[in-house]
Amino acid sequence: MATGETCKWNPQRPSAMPHHRYQPVHDRVPLPLTDRTWPSRRIERAPLWVPVDLRDGNQALAEPMDTARKRRMFDLLVAMGFKEIEVGYPSASQTDFDFVRHLATSGVVPEDVTISVFTAARNDLIDRTIASIEGLPRTVVHLYTATAPTWRDVVLGRSRAEVHALIRDAATHLMRRAEEQPSADIRFEFSPEVFNLTEPDFVLEVCNGITELWDASPDRPVIHNLPATVEVATPNVYADQIEYMDRHLARRNAVILSVHPHNDRGTGVACAELAVLAGAQRVEGCLFGNGERTGNVDLVTLALNLYAQGVNPMVDFSDIDAVRETVEHCTRLPVHPRHPYGGELVHTAFSGTHQDAIAKGLVHHAKQAAEWGLPVEEAPWAVPYLPIDPGDIGRTYEEVIRINSQSGKGGVAHLLHTHHGLDLPATMRPDFSRTVQRTTDAEGRELSHKDLWDLFHTTYIAPGQGGPVELVSWSTAESGSDGHGFSCALRVDGEERHCQGTGNGPLSAFTDALRTAGYAVDIIQYTEHATTTGPGSHAIAYAECRVNGVTRWGAGWDTSLLTASVQAVLAAVNRAEGRAAR
């Protein structure tokens, strides 16, 4: 079907929105790469991650971080294992300047961590930046200037040649100021801001000139950071731009190719991943993606995406909730409950089909781990709907399956088994699931595992302890080589009756005694098991019975297995007599 044509299966019609005002990226910037190779590559190791939460992320906050919150964020990033951290824009505010000085004078920067600071290409701002880092043993000074045509024309009011001269003058000044501190280890980074809308030949001209000016070498490389400052195209376009630069940058082995995607189109993560395929070696971003407009690229998602592919992320997310809580405290922004990997509900399934698959997957995983002789936390992971084991990032399985009106029998059975030791028979699960759904529909709320136990007890166990038919007293004894007798006192509608029955076991003798009281009872299914181990543990019995033509489930729960089984049959009788809902 040609673009713009309509067809029977797609009745959409053009909206009145003025889409003609906007140009596709192909009309805004040359895209010279035609023989791309990145689509056939694989990411097999993590790039150098550079969190910019304390600079770029901080600039996006309505209430920027004070020194205490900045320090807490910095300590988190160090503890997670980040080795290069952009900590501020010291010429932009006194708070940022003071925080860099705090790091320089407090001795809290580990020996293997490099501090990065950000500055515009202006001599006075560079001077202020150099003053802020005095005393820091290892730093990267990150110089930037916008280079795209719209920014040159509208914001800077300068030609290509004038912008290039401005950048070269600032880069020269920065180099001279760094040379004044021979004992300091100061490396350089340059960002042609809005790289993705800048002419490729101009980016190469500027970056290659800086590489030469700063005399980059393999043992002292320059960082060229190529940001998608405003995301304007599909991620494959950004990947093409990065691969083109990867191929054509001068002194390539003396250049660290870095990317800094934003998320204006909602595809920042894809842009970063494709950029790494295309040759990027370093990625700047923020934990959970905080940043200007729709955000910076999300380092949590990027790193754990690699982890889910069996690649070591090189940073530690083993306590994701602590990471999220710290970020929320420092930024005063909530992390969405369904945020990939880190959201409070991200591993939680309410859907019945999902719950059933997850519950079966967890059982299968435990079984395979046992067969392989491995602890479950070390066995290869392949559980439906869970790309990684929640336990690897500090989550518990309690969070995986939760019950509301969308839930199904598998999830209900899983929670009762996990928290209360019940192993509901497969044919009983739909029966209880309908009860659960009626309750959640009526109350409009989620049910906890304790709520489920209370509902199960009320539905199936309590009827065996009181109802139309009450067992006042009873006893059983063997009668002959293969027979049993059952004697009981029943209270039926307030009237006490004494009944006796015989059978090939205690339960068949009990049903025979019930028959003498007018209740024709056939046990269709019966199963039992212990709910815990050790002395005094409770047993649970489940009985599906046909009572005077009405079929109902009942359950009994007692330290005595025989008592539990008798209560289960009586519960089924009372549910049938009370016409309890299925």
Coordinates of C-alpha atoms in Angstrom, one line a residue:
M1 CA 0.0 0.0 0.0
A2 CA 1.5 3.4 -1.0
T3 CA 1.8 6.1 1.6
G4 CA -1.4 8.1 1.9
E5 CA -3.6 5.4 0.5
T6 CA -6.5 4.0 2.5
C7 CA -7.6 0.4 2.8
K8 CA -10.5 -1.5 4.4
W9 CA -8.4 -2.7 7.4
N10 CA -7.2 0.8 8.2
P11 CA -10.0 3.3 8.4
Q12 CA -7.8 6.1 9.9
R13 CA -8.1 9.5 8.3
P14 CA -5.8 12.6 8.4
S15 CA -6.1 14.8 11.5
A16 CA -6.4 18.5 11.4
M17 CA -3.0 19.0 13.1
P18 CA -0.5 21.1 11.0
H19 CA 2.1 18.4 10.5
H20 CA 3.3 20.3 7.3
R21 CA 5.1 22.7 9.6
Y22 CA 7.8 20.1 10.5
Q23 CA 10.7 18.8 8.4
P24 CA 11.9 15.2 8.5
V25 CA 15.5 14.9 9.6
H26 CA 16.6 13.9 6.1
D27 CA 15.8 17.4 4.9
R28 CA 17.6 19.1 7.8
V29 CA 21.0 17.5 7.9
P30 CA 23.1 15.4 5.4
L31 CA 23.2 11.7 6.2
P32 CA 26.1 10.4 4.2
L33 CA 26.4 6.8 5.5
T34 CA 25.0 4.3 3.1
D35 CA 27.0 1.1 3.8
R36 CA 26.2 0.8 7.5
T37 CA 27.5 -2.2 9.4
W38 CA 26.1 -1.7 12.9
P39 CA 22.9 -3.7 12.4
S40 CA 24.9 -7.0 12.3
R41 CA 26.9 -6.3 15.4
R42 CA 26.3 -7.4 19.0
I43 CA 27.0 -5.6 22.3
E44 CA 29.2 -7.9 24.2
R45 CA 30.6 -5.6 26.9
A46 CA 29.4 -2.5 28.7
P47 CA 30.6 0.9 27.6
L48 CA 32.1 3.3 30.1
W49 CA 29.0 4.7 31.9
V50 CA 29.2 8.4 32.9
P51 CA 26.3 9.5 35.2
V52 CA 25.5 13.2 34.7
D53 CA 22.7 13.3 37.4
L54 CA 24.7 15.9 39.4
R55 CA 25.0 18.3 36.4
D56 CA 22.6 17.7 33.5
G57 CA 20.0 16.0 35.7
N58 CA 20.4 18.6 38.4
Q59 CA 19.8 21.4 35.8
A60 CA 16.4 19.8 35.0
L61 CA 15.1 19.9 38.5
A62 CA 12.6 22.6 39.7
E63 CA 14.4 22.4 43.0
P64 CA 18.1 21.8 42.3
M65 CA 20.0 19.7 44.8
D66 CA 21.8 21.3 47.7
T67 CA 25.2 20.1 48.8
A68 CA 23.8 17.5 51.1
R69 CA 21.6 15.9 48.4
K70 CA 24.4 16.2 45.9
R71 CA 26.8 14.4 48.3
R72 CA 24.2 11.6 48.9
M73 CA 23.8 11.2 45.2
F74 CA 27.6 11.2 44.7
D75 CA 28.1 8.6 47.4
L76 CA 25.5 6.4 45.7
L77 CA 27.2 6.6 42.3
V78 CA 30.5 5.7 43.8
A79 CA 29.1 2.8 45.8
M80 CA 27.5 1.5 42.6
G81 CA 30.8 1.4 40.9
F82 CA 30.8 4.3 38.5
K83 CA 34.4 5.4 37.7
E84 CA 33.8 8.7 35.9
I85 CA 31.1 11.1 37.3
E86 CA 30.1 14.5 36.0
V87 CA 29.5 16.4 39.2
G88 CA 28.5 19.9 38.2
Y89 CA 28.6 23.1 36.1
P90 CA 30.8 25.1 38.5
S91 CA 30.6 28.4 36.5
A92 CA 26.8 28.3 36.4
S93 CA 26.0 28.6 40.1
Q94 CA 27.7 29.0 43.5
T95 CA 26.1 25.8 44.7
D96 CA 27.8 23.8 41.9
F97 CA 31.1 25.5 42.5
D98 CA 31.0 24.9 46.2
F99 CA 30.1 21.2 45.7
V100 CA 33.2 20.7 43.4
R101 CA 35.3 22.4 46.1
H102 CA 33.7 20.1 48.7
L103 CA 34.9 17.1 46.7
A104 CA 38.3 18.6 46.2
T105 CA 38.9 19.3 49.9
S106 CA 37.1 16.5 51.7
G107 CA 39.1 13.6 50.4
V108 CA 36.0 11.6 49.6
V109 CA 36.9 10.9 45.9
P110 CA 38.3 7.4 45.6
E111 CA 41.6 6.8 43.8
D112 CA 40.0 5.2 40.8
V113 CA 37.2 7.7 40.3
T114 CA 37.6 10.6 37.8
I115 CA 35.6 13.8 38.4
S116 CA 34.1 15.6 35.3
V117 CA 33.0 19.2 35.2
F118 CA 31.1 21.1 32.5
T119 CA 31.8 24.5 31.0
A120 CA 30.7 26.6 28.0
A121 CA 33.4 27.7 25.5
R122 CA 34.0 31.1 27.1
N123 CA 37.3 32.1 28.7
D124 CA 35.9 33.5 32.0
L125 CA 33.8 30.4 32.5
I126 CA 36.7 28.2 31.8
D127 CA 38.8 30.1 34.4
R128 CA 36.0 29.6 37.0
T129 CA 35.9 25.9 36.2
I130 CA 39.7 25.5 36.5
A131 CA 39.5 27.3 39.9
S132 CA 36.9 24.8 41.1
I133 CA 38.9 21.7 40.4
E134 CA 42.1 22.8 42.1
G135 CA 43.3 19.9 44.4
L136 CA 41.4 17.2 42.5
P137 CA 43.9 14.6 41.3
R138 CA 42.0 13.4 38.2
T139 CA 39.5 15.4 36.3
V140 CA 37.9 15.8 32.9
V141 CA 36.9 19.3 31.8
H142 CA 34.0 19.0 29.5
L143 CA 33.8 21.9 27.0
Y144 CA 30.7 22.5 24.8
T145 CA 29.3 24.8 22.2
A146 CA 26.2 24.4 20.0
T147 CA 27.2 23.7 16.4
A148 CA 23.9 23.1 14.5
P149 CA 22.7 25.6 11.9
T150 CA 19.6 26.8 13.8
W151 CA 21.7 27.3 16.9
R152 CA 24.5 29.1 15.0
D153 CA 22.0 31.4 13.3
V154 CA 19.4 32.0 16.0
V155 CA 21.3 31.6 19.3
L156 CA 24.9 32.5 18.6
G157 CA 24.4 34.7 15.6
R158 CA 27.7 33.4 14.0
S159 CA 28.8 31.7 10.8
R160 CA 30.4 28.3 10.6
A161 CA 33.8 29.8 10.5
E162 CA 33.1 32.1 13.5
V163 CA 31.8 29.2 15.6
H164 CA 34.8 27.1 14.7
A165 CA 37.1 29.9 15.7
L166 CA 35.2 30.4 19.0
I167 CA 35.6 26.7 19.8
R168 CA 39.3 26.7 18.9
D169 CA 40.1 29.8 21.0
A170 CA 38.3 28.3 24.0
A171 CA 40.0 24.9 23.6
T172 CA 43.4 26.7 23.4
H173 CA 42.6 28.7 26.5
L174 CA 41.5 25.5 28.4
M175 CA 44.7 23.8 27.4
R176 CA 46.9 26.7 28.5
R177 CA 45.1 26.9 31.9
A178 CA 45.5 23.2 32.4
E179 CA 49.2 23.4 31.6
E180 CA 49.6 25.9 34.5
Q181 CA 48.8 22.9 36.9
P182 CA 51.4 20.3 35.8
S183 CA 50.8 18.2 38.9
A184 CA 47.1 17.8 38.1
D185 CA 45.8 15.0 35.8
I186 CA 43.4 17.0 33.6
R187 CA 41.9 15.5 30.5
F188 CA 39.6 17.1 28.0
E189 CA 36.2 16.4 26.5
F190 CA 34.4 18.3 23.7
S191 CA 30.7 18.2 22.9
P192 CA 29.4 19.8 19.6
E193 CA 26.0 20.4 21.1
V194 CA 23.1 19.3 18.9
F195 CA 25.5 17.1 17.0
N196 CA 22.7 15.2 15.5
L197 CA 21.5 18.3 13.6
T198 CA 25.0 19.5 12.6
E199 CA 26.5 18.9 9.2
P200 CA 28.8 15.9 9.4
D201 CA 31.7 17.6 7.6
F202 CA 31.6 20.5 10.1
V203 CA 31.6 18.1 13.1
L204 CA 34.6 16.4 11.6
E205 CA 36.4 19.7 10.9
V206 CA 35.9 20.9 14.5
C207 CA 36.6 17.6 16.3
N208 CA 39.6 16.7 14.3
G209 CA 41.0 20.2 14.8
I210 CA 40.6 19.8 18.6
T211 CA 42.1 16.4 18.6
E212 CA 45.2 17.8 17.0
L213 CA 45.3 21.0 19.2
W214 CA 45.1 18.9 22.3
D215 CA 47.6 16.5 20.9
A216 CA 45.6 13.4 21.7
S217 CA 47.4 10.1 22.0
P218 CA 46.3 6.6 22.9
D219 CA 47.7 7.0 26.4
R220 CA 46.0 10.4 26.8
P221 CA 42.9 10.3 24.6
V222 CA 40.5 13.1 24.0
I223 CA 36.8 12.5 24.5
H224 CA 34.5 13.6 21.7
N225 CA 31.0 13.5 23.0
L226 CA 28.3 13.5 20.2
P227 CA 25.0 14.3 21.8
A228 CA 21.5 13.9 20.4
T229 CA 20.7 17.1 22.3
V230 CA 17.2 17.2 20.9
E231 CA 16.1 13.8 19.7
V232 CA 14.6 14.4 16.2
A233 CA 14.9 11.1 14.3
T234 CA 14.5 7.4 14.6
P235 CA 17.4 5.7 16.5
N236 CA 18.8 4.1 13.3
V237 CA 19.6 7.6 12.0
Y238 CA 21.6 8.4 15.1
A239 CA 23.4 5.1 14.8
D240 CA 24.3 6.0 11.1
Q241 CA 25.7 9.3 12.3
I242 CA 27.8 7.7 15.0
E243 CA 29.2 5.0 12.7
Y244 CA 30.1 7.7 10.1
M245 CA 32.0 9.6 12.8
D246 CA 33.6 6.4 14.1
R247 CA 35.0 5.7 10.6
H248 CA 36.2 9.3 9.9
L249 CA 37.5 10.8 13.1
A250 CA 41.2 11.5 12.9
R251 CA 43.6 9.7 15.3
R252 CA 40.7 7.3 16.1
N253 CA 42.8 5.3 18.6
A254 CA 43.4 8.5 20.5
V255 CA 39.7 9.4 20.7
I256 CA 37.1 8.1 23.1
L257 CA 33.8 8.3 21.2
S258 CA 31.0 9.2 23.6
V259 CA 27.3 9.7 23.2
H260 CA 24.7 11.7 25.2
P261 CA 21.2 10.9 24.0
H262 CA 18.1 12.7 25.2
N263 CA 14.6 11.3 25.1
D264 CA 12.5 13.8 23.2
R265 CA 11.0 11.1 21.0
G266 CA 10.9 8.5 23.8
T267 CA 13.7 6.4 22.2
G268 CA 16.7 7.6 24.1
V269 CA 17.6 4.1 25.3
A270 CA 17.4 2.7 21.7
C271 CA 19.5 5.6 20.5
A272 CA 22.2 4.7 23.0
E273 CA 22.2 1.0 22.3
L274 CA 22.4 1.5 18.6
A275 CA 25.1 4.1 19.0
V276 CA 27.2 1.6 21.0
L277 CA 26.7 -0.9 18.2
A278 CA 27.9 1.8 15.8
G279 CA 31.1 2.4 17.7
A280 CA 30.4 4.5 20.8
Q281 CA 32.6 3.6 23.7
R282 CA 31.2 5.8 26.4
V283 CA 27.6 6.8 27.3
E284 CA 26.5 9.8 29.4
G285 CA 23.1 9.6 31.1
C286 CA 21.1 9.7 34.3
L287 CA 19.8 7.1 36.7
F288 CA 16.1 6.6 35.8
G289 CA 16.4 9.1 33.0
N290 CA 15.9 12.5 34.7
G291 CA 16.8 15.4 32.5
E292 CA 15.6 18.4 30.5
R293 CA 12.3 18.0 28.7
T294 CA 11.5 14.3 28.5
G295 CA 14.8 13.4 30.0
N296 CA 18.3 12.1 29.5
V297 CA 19.0 8.5 28.5
D298 CA 18.3 6.1 31.4
L299 CA 21.4 4.4 32.7
V300 CA 19.4 1.9 34.8
T301 CA 17.6 0.6 31.8
L302 CA 20.7 0.6 29.6
A303 CA 22.8 -1.3 32.1
L304 CA 20.2 -3.9 33.1
N305 CA 19.3 -4.4 29.4
L306 CA 22.8 -5.6 29.0
Y307 CA 22.6 -7.7 32.1
A308 CA 19.4 -9.4 30.8
Q309 CA 21.6 -10.5 27.7
G310 CA 24.3 -12.0 29.9
V311 CA 26.6 -9.1 29.7
N312 CA 28.2 -7.8 32.9
P313 CA 26.9 -4.2 33.4
M314 CA 30.1 -3.2 35.3
V315 CA 27.9 -1.3 37.9
D316 CA 26.0 -2.8 40.8
F317 CA 22.2 -2.8 40.9
S318 CA 21.9 -5.6 43.5
D319 CA 19.7 -3.3 45.7
I320 CA 17.6 -1.5 43.2
D321 CA 15.1 -0.3 45.8
A322 CA 17.9 1.5 47.7
V323 CA 19.0 3.1 44.4
R324 CA 15.5 4.3 43.6
E325 CA 14.9 5.6 47.1
T326 CA 18.1 7.6 47.0
V327 CA 17.4 9.1 43.6
E328 CA 13.8 10.0 44.6
H329 CA 15.1 11.7 47.8
C330 CA 17.8 13.6 45.9
T331 CA 15.8 14.7 42.9
R332 CA 12.4 15.0 44.7
L333 CA 10.9 13.2 41.7
P334 CA 9.1 9.9 41.9
V335 CA 10.2 6.9 39.8
H336 CA 7.2 5.6 37.8
P337 CA 5.9 2.3 39.4
R338 CA 6.2 0.6 36.0
H339 CA 9.7 2.0 35.2
P340 CA 11.8 -0.8 33.6
Y341 CA 13.6 -2.8 36.3
G342 CA 13.4 -0.2 39.0
G343 CA 9.7 0.6 39.3
E344 CA 7.9 -0.6 42.4
L345 CA 5.5 -2.7 40.3
V346 CA 7.7 -3.6 37.4
H347 CA 8.0 -7.3 38.3
T348 CA 4.4 -7.5 39.5
A349 CA 1.8 -9.4 37.6
F350 CA -2.0 -9.0 38.1
S351 CA -3.1 -10.7 35.0
G352 CA -4.3 -14.3 35.5
T353 CA -2.5 -15.7 32.4
H354 CA 0.8 -14.0 33.4
Q355 CA 0.5 -15.2 37.0
D356 CA -0.1 -18.8 35.9
A357 CA 2.9 -18.7 33.6
I358 CA 5.2 -17.1 36.2
A359 CA 4.1 -19.5 39.0
K360 CA 4.7 -22.5 36.7
G361 CA 8.0 -21.0 35.6
L362 CA 9.2 -20.5 39.2
V363 CA 8.4 -24.2 40.0
H364 CA 10.2 -25.4 36.9
H365 CA 13.2 -23.2 37.7
A366 CA 13.5 -24.6 41.2
K367 CA 13.2 -28.2 39.8
Q368 CA 15.8 -27.6 37.2
A369 CA 18.2 -26.0 39.7
A370 CA 17.8 -29.1 41.9
E371 CA 18.5 -31.4 38.9
W372 CA 21.7 -29.5 38.1
G373 CA 22.8 -29.4 41.7
L374 CA 22.8 -25.6 41.8
P375 CA 21.3 -23.1 44.2
V376 CA 18.2 -21.5 42.6
E377 CA 19.9 -18.1 42.6
E378 CA 22.7 -19.5 40.5
A379 CA 20.8 -21.6 38.0
P380 CA 20.3 -20.2 34.4
W381 CA 17.2 -18.1 34.3
A382 CA 14.2 -18.7 32.0
V383 CA 10.9 -17.8 33.7
P384 CA 8.1 -16.5 31.6
Y385 CA 7.4 -12.7 31.7
L386 CA 10.5 -12.0 33.9
P387 CA 13.5 -11.1 31.8
I388 CA 15.7 -11.2 34.9
D389 CA 15.4 -12.8 38.3
P390 CA 14.0 -10.1 40.7
G391 CA 16.2 -11.6 43.4
D392 CA 19.3 -10.4 41.5
I393 CA 18.4 -6.8 42.1
G394 CA 17.2 -7.2 45.7
R395 CA 13.5 -7.9 45.0
T396 CA 11.5 -10.6 46.7
Y397 CA 9.0 -13.0 45.0
E398 CA 6.3 -11.5 47.2
E399 CA 6.2 -8.6 44.7
V400 CA 5.9 -10.8 41.6
I401 CA 2.3 -12.0 41.9
R402 CA -0.4 -9.8 43.4
I403 CA -4.1 -10.3 43.3
N404 CA -6.9 -8.0 42.0
S405 CA -9.9 -8.5 39.7
Q406 CA -7.7 -9.3 36.7
S407 CA -5.9 -12.1 38.5
G408 CA -6.4 -15.9 37.8
K409 CA -6.2 -19.2 39.5
G410 CA -2.5 -19.7 39.0
G411 CA -1.6 -16.5 40.9
V412 CA -4.0 -17.2 43.7
A413 CA -2.7 -20.7 44.2
H414 CA 0.9 -19.5 44.0
L415 CA 0.4 -17.0 46.9
L416 CA -1.5 -19.5 49.1
H417 CA 1.3 -22.1 48.5
T418 CA 4.2 -19.6 49.0
H419 CA 2.8 -17.9 52.2
H420 CA 0.5 -20.5 53.8
G421 CA 1.7 -23.9 52.5
L422 CA -1.5 -24.8 50.7
D423 CA -1.2 -26.8 47.5
L424 CA -4.7 -26.5 46.1
P425 CA -5.8 -29.3 43.8
A426 CA -5.9 -28.2 40.2
T427 CA -9.6 -28.7 39.8
M428 CA -10.3 -26.7 43.0
R429 CA -8.3 -23.6 41.8
P430 CA -11.0 -22.4 39.3
D431 CA -13.6 -22.7 42.1
F432 CA -11.7 -20.5 44.5
S433 CA -10.6 -18.1 41.7
R434 CA -14.2 -17.3 41.0
T435 CA -14.7 -16.5 44.6
V436 CA -11.7 -14.2 44.6
Q437 CA -12.8 -12.4 41.5
R438 CA -16.3 -11.8 42.9
T439 CA -14.6 -10.3 46.0
T440 CA -12.2 -8.1 44.1
D441 CA -14.9 -6.9 41.7
A442 CA -17.2 -6.0 44.6
E443 CA -14.5 -4.3 46.8
G444 CA -12.4 -2.8 43.9
R445 CA -9.1 -3.4 45.7
E446 CA -6.1 -5.6 45.7
L447 CA -6.0 -8.7 48.0
S448 CA -2.9 -9.5 50.0
H449 CA -1.8 -13.1 50.7
K450 CA -3.4 -12.8 54.2
D451 CA -6.6 -11.6 52.6
L452 CA -6.5 -14.7 50.4
W453 CA -6.0 -17.0 53.4
D454 CA -8.9 -15.3 55.2
L455 CA -11.2 -15.7 52.2
F456 CA -10.1 -19.3 51.7
H457 CA -10.8 -20.1 55.4
T458 CA -14.2 -18.4 55.3
T459 CA -15.2 -20.1 52.1
Y460 CA -13.9 -23.7 52.6
I461 CA -12.8 -24.3 56.2
A462 CA -15.3 -22.4 58.3
P463 CA -18.3 -24.3 57.0
G464 CA -16.8 -27.5 58.4
Q465 CA -16.9 -25.9 61.9
G466 CA -20.4 -24.6 61.8
G467 CA -23.4 -24.5 59.5
P468 CA -26.7 -26.3 58.8
V469 CA -25.0 -29.6 59.8
E470 CA -22.8 -29.5 62.9
L471 CA -20.7 -32.3 64.2
V472 CA -21.1 -32.2 68.0
S473 CA -18.9 -35.3 68.7
W474 CA -17.6 -38.2 66.8
S475 CA -15.4 -41.3 67.0
T476 CA -14.1 -43.9 64.6
A477 CA -12.8 -47.4 65.0
E478 CA -11.8 -50.3 62.9
S479 CA -14.6 -52.9 62.5
G480 CA -13.2 -56.2 61.2
S481 CA -10.2 -56.7 58.9
D482 CA -11.1 -54.1 56.3
G483 CA -13.8 -52.0 57.7
H484 CA -14.2 -48.9 59.8
G485 CA -17.1 -47.6 61.9
F486 CA -18.0 -44.0 62.5
S487 CA -20.2 -42.8 65.3
C488 CA -21.3 -39.2 65.7
A489 CA -23.7 -36.8 67.1
L490 CA -25.0 -34.3 64.5
R491 CA -27.0 -31.2 65.2
V492 CA -29.2 -30.5 62.2
D493 CA -31.2 -27.2 62.4
G494 CA -30.9 -27.2 66.2
E495 CA -31.9 -30.9 66.6
E496 CA -29.4 -33.4 67.7
R497 CA -29.2 -36.8 66.1
H498 CA -27.0 -39.8 66.8
C499 CA -25.8 -41.6 63.6
Q500 CA -23.6 -44.5 62.8
G501 CA -22.0 -45.7 59.6
T502 CA -19.5 -48.2 58.2
G503 CA -17.2 -48.3 55.3
N504 CA -13.8 -49.3 54.1
G505 CA -12.2 -46.2 55.7
P506 CA -13.0 -43.5 58.1
L507 CA -14.3 -41.1 55.5
S508 CA -16.5 -43.7 53.7
A509 CA -17.9 -44.6 57.2
F510 CA -18.6 -40.9 57.8
T511 CA -20.5 -40.5 54.6
D512 CA -22.5 -43.6 55.5
A513 CA -23.4 -42.0 58.8
L514 CA -24.4 -38.8 57.0
R515 CA -26.7 -41.0 54.7
T516 CA -28.6 -42.1 57.8
A517 CA -29.3 -38.5 58.5
G518 CA -30.6 -37.8 55.0
Y519 CA -27.5 -36.6 53.2
A520 CA -26.4 -38.6 50.2
V521 CA -22.7 -37.8 50.0
D522 CA -20.2 -39.1 47.3
I523 CA -16.6 -38.1 47.6
I524 CA -15.5 -37.2 44.1
Q525 CA -11.9 -36.0 44.8
Y526 CA -9.9 -36.0 48.0
T527 CA -6.3 -34.9 48.7
E528 CA -4.3 -34.0 51.8
H529 CA -0.9 -32.7 52.8
A530 CA 1.1 -31.1 55.6
T531 CA 1.4 -27.3 55.4
T532 CA 4.6 -27.1 57.4
T533 CA 7.2 -29.5 58.9
G534 CA 7.9 -30.4 62.5
P535 CA 5.8 -31.3 65.6
G536 CA 2.5 -29.6 65.8
S537 CA 2.3 -28.7 62.2
H538 CA -1.1 -28.4 60.6
A539 CA -2.4 -30.6 57.8
I540 CA -4.9 -29.5 55.2
A541 CA -7.5 -31.8 53.5
Y542 CA -9.5 -30.9 50.4
A543 CA -12.7 -32.8 49.5
E544 CA -14.9 -32.3 46.5
C545 CA -18.3 -34.0 47.3
R546 CA -21.6 -34.5 45.6
V547 CA -24.3 -33.8 48.3
N548 CA -27.9 -34.7 47.3
G549 CA -27.0 -33.9 43.7
V550 CA -25.1 -30.6 44.5
T551 CA -21.3 -30.6 44.0
R552 CA -19.1 -28.5 46.3
W553 CA -15.6 -28.3 47.6
G554 CA -14.7 -28.2 51.3
A555 CA -11.5 -28.1 53.3
G556 CA -10.3 -29.0 56.8
W557 CA -7.3 -27.6 58.7
D558 CA -6.1 -29.3 61.8
T559 CA -3.0 -30.8 63.5
S560 CA -4.8 -34.1 63.1
L561 CA -5.0 -35.3 59.5
L562 CA -8.1 -37.4 60.3
T563 CA -9.9 -34.4 61.9
A564 CA -9.0 -32.2 58.9
S565 CA -10.4 -34.8 56.5
V566 CA -13.7 -35.1 58.4
Q567 CA -14.0 -31.3 58.5
A568 CA -13.4 -31.1 54.8
V569 CA -16.3 -33.5 54.0
L570 CA -18.5 -31.7 56.5
A571 CA -17.6 -28.3 55.0
A572 CA -18.6 -29.6 51.5
V573 CA -21.9 -30.8 53.0
N574 CA -22.7 -27.5 54.6
R575 CA -21.7 -25.5 51.5
A576 CA -24.1 -27.7 49.5
E577 CA -26.9 -27.4 52.0
G578 CA -26.4 -23.7 52.3
R579 CA -26.2 -23.5 48.5
A580 CA -22.9 -21.6 48.9
A581 CA -21.8 -19.9 45.7
R582 CA -19.3 -21.8 43.6

